[in-house]
PDB file of C-alpha atoms in Angstrom:
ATOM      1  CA  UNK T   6       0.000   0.000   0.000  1.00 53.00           C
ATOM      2  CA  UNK T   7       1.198   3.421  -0.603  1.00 54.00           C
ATOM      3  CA  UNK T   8       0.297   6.492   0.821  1.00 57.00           C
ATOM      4  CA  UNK T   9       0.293  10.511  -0.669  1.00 57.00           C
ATOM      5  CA  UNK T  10      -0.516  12.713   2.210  1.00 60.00           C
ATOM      6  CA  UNK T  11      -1.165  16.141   2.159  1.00 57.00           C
ATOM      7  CA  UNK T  12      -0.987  18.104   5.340  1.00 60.00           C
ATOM      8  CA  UNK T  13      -1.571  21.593   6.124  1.00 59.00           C
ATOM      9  CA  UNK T  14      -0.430  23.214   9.315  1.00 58.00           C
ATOM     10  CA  UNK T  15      -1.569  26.345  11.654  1.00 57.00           C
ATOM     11  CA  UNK T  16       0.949  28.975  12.050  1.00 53.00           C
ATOM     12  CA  UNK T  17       1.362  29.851  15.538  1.00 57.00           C
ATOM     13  CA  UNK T  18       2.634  33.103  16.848  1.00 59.00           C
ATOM     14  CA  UNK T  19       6.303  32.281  19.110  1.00 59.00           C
ATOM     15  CA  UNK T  20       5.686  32.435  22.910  1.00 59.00           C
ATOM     16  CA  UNK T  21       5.714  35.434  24.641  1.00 65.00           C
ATOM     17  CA  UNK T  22       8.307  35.587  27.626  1.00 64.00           C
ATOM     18  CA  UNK T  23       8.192  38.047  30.507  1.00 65.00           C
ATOM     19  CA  UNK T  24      11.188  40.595  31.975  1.00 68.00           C
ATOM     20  CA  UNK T  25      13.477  37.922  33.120  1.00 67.00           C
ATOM     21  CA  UNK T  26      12.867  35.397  29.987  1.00 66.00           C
ATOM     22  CA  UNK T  27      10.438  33.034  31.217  1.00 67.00           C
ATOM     23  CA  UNK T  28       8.135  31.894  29.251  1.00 64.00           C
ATOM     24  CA  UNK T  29       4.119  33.262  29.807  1.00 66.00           C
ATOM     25  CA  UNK T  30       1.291  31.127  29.139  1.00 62.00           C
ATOM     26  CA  UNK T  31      -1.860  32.743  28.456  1.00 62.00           C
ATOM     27  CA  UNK T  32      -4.545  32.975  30.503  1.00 63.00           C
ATOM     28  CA  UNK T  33      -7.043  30.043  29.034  1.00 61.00           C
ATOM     29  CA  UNK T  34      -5.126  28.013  27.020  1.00 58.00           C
ATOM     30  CA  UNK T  35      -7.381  26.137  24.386  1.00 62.00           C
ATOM     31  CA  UNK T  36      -7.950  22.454  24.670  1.00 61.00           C
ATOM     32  CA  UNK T  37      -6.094  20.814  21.858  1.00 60.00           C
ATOM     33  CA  UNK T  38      -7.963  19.875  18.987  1.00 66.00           C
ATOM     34  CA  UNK T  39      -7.632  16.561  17.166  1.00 68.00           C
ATOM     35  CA  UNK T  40      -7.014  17.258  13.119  1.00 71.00           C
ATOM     36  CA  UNK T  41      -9.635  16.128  11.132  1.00 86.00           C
ATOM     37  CA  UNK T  42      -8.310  12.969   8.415  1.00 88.00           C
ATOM     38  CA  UNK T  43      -9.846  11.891   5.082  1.00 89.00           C
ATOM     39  CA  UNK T  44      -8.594   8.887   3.431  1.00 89.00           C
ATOM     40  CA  UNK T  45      -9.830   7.304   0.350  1.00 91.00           C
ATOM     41  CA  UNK T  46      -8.859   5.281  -2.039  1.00 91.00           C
ATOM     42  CA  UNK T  47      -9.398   7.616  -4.915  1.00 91.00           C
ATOM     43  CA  UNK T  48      -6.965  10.191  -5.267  1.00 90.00           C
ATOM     44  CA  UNK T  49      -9.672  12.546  -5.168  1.00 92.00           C
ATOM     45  CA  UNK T  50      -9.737  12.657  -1.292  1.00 91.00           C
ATOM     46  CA  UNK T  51      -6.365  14.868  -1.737  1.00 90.00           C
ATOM     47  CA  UNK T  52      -8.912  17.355  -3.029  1.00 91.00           C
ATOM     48  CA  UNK T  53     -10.509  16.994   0.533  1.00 89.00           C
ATOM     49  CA  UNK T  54      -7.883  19.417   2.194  1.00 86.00           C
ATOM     50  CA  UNK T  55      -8.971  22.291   0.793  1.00 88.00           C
ATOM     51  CA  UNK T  56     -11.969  22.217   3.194  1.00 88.00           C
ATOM     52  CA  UNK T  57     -10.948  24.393   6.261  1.00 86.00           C
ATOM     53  CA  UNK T  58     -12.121  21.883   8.269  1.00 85.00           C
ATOM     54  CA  UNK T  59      -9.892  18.813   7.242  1.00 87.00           C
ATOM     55  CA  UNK T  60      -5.986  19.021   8.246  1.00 85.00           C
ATOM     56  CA  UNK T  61      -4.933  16.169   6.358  1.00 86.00           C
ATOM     57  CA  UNK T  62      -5.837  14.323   3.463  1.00 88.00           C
ATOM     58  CA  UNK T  63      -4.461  10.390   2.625  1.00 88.00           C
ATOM     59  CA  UNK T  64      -4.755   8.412  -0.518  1.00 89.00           C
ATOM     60  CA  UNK T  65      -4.190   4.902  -0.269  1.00 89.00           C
ATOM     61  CA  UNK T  66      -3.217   2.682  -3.423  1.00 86.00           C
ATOM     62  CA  UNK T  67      -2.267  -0.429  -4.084  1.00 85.00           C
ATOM     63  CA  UNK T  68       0.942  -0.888  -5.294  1.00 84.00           C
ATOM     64  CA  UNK T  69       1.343  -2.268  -8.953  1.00 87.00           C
ATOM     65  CA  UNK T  70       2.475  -6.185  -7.740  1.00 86.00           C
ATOM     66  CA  UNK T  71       6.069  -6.677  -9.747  1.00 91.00           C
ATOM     67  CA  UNK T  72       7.032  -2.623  -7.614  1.00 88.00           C
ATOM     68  CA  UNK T  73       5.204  -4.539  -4.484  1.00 85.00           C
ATOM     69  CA  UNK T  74       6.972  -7.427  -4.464  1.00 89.00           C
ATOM     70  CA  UNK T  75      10.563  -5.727  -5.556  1.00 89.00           C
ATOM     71  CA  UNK T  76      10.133  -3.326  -2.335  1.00 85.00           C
ATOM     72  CA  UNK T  77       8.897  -6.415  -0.033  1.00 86.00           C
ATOM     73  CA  UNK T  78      12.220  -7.952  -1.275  1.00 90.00           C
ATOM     74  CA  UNK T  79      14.521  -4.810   0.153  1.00 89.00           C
ATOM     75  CA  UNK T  80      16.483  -5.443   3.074  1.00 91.00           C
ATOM     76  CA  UNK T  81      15.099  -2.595   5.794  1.00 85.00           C
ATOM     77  CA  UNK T  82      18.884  -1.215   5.787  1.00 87.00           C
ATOM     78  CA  UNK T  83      18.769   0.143   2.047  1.00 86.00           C
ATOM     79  CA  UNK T  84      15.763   2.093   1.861  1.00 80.00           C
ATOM     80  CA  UNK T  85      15.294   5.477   2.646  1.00 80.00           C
ATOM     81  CA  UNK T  86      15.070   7.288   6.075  1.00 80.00           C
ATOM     82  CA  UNK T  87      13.293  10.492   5.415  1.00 76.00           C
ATOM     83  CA  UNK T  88      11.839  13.530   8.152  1.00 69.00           C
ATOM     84  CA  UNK T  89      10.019  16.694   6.218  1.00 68.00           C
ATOM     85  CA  UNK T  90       9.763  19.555   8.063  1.00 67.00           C
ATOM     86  CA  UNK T  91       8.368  22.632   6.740  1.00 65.00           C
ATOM     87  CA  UNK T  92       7.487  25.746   7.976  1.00 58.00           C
TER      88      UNK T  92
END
């Protein structure tokens, strides 16, 4: 199975610190939210993030079977380690 994701994220303003640099909450914190998901199977659910309401958006595939079975085949050590951050 593989997966496209498309995520968007809130920008949040940096902390505010006080005089002597600690850091100052403010006064009711919201509760935090859970993102709303939408996963299909039709790569039309990447359409789905557009909606304000829906943070991320996943299309799952199958795999054509000769790519599926050469990637089964992979020792873990050769593929890829990847971390995306972007801001």
């Amino acid at each position: 199975m593989l997966d496209f994701a498309f995520l968007k994220t809130k920008r949040t303003a940096p902390p505010e610190t006080g005089r002597n640099g600690a850091l100052r909450l403010p006064a009711a914190a919201e509760p935090p939210t859970v993102p709303a998901v939408e996963t299909g199977n039709d790569p039309g659910v990447l359409e789905r993030v557009s909606d304000p309401s829906i943070e991320l958006a996943l299309w799952r595939r199958q795999l054509p079977a000769g790519l599926a079975a050469w990637l089964e085949a992979l020792p873990a050590a050769l593929l890829p380690v990847a971390r995306l951050d972007v801001t």
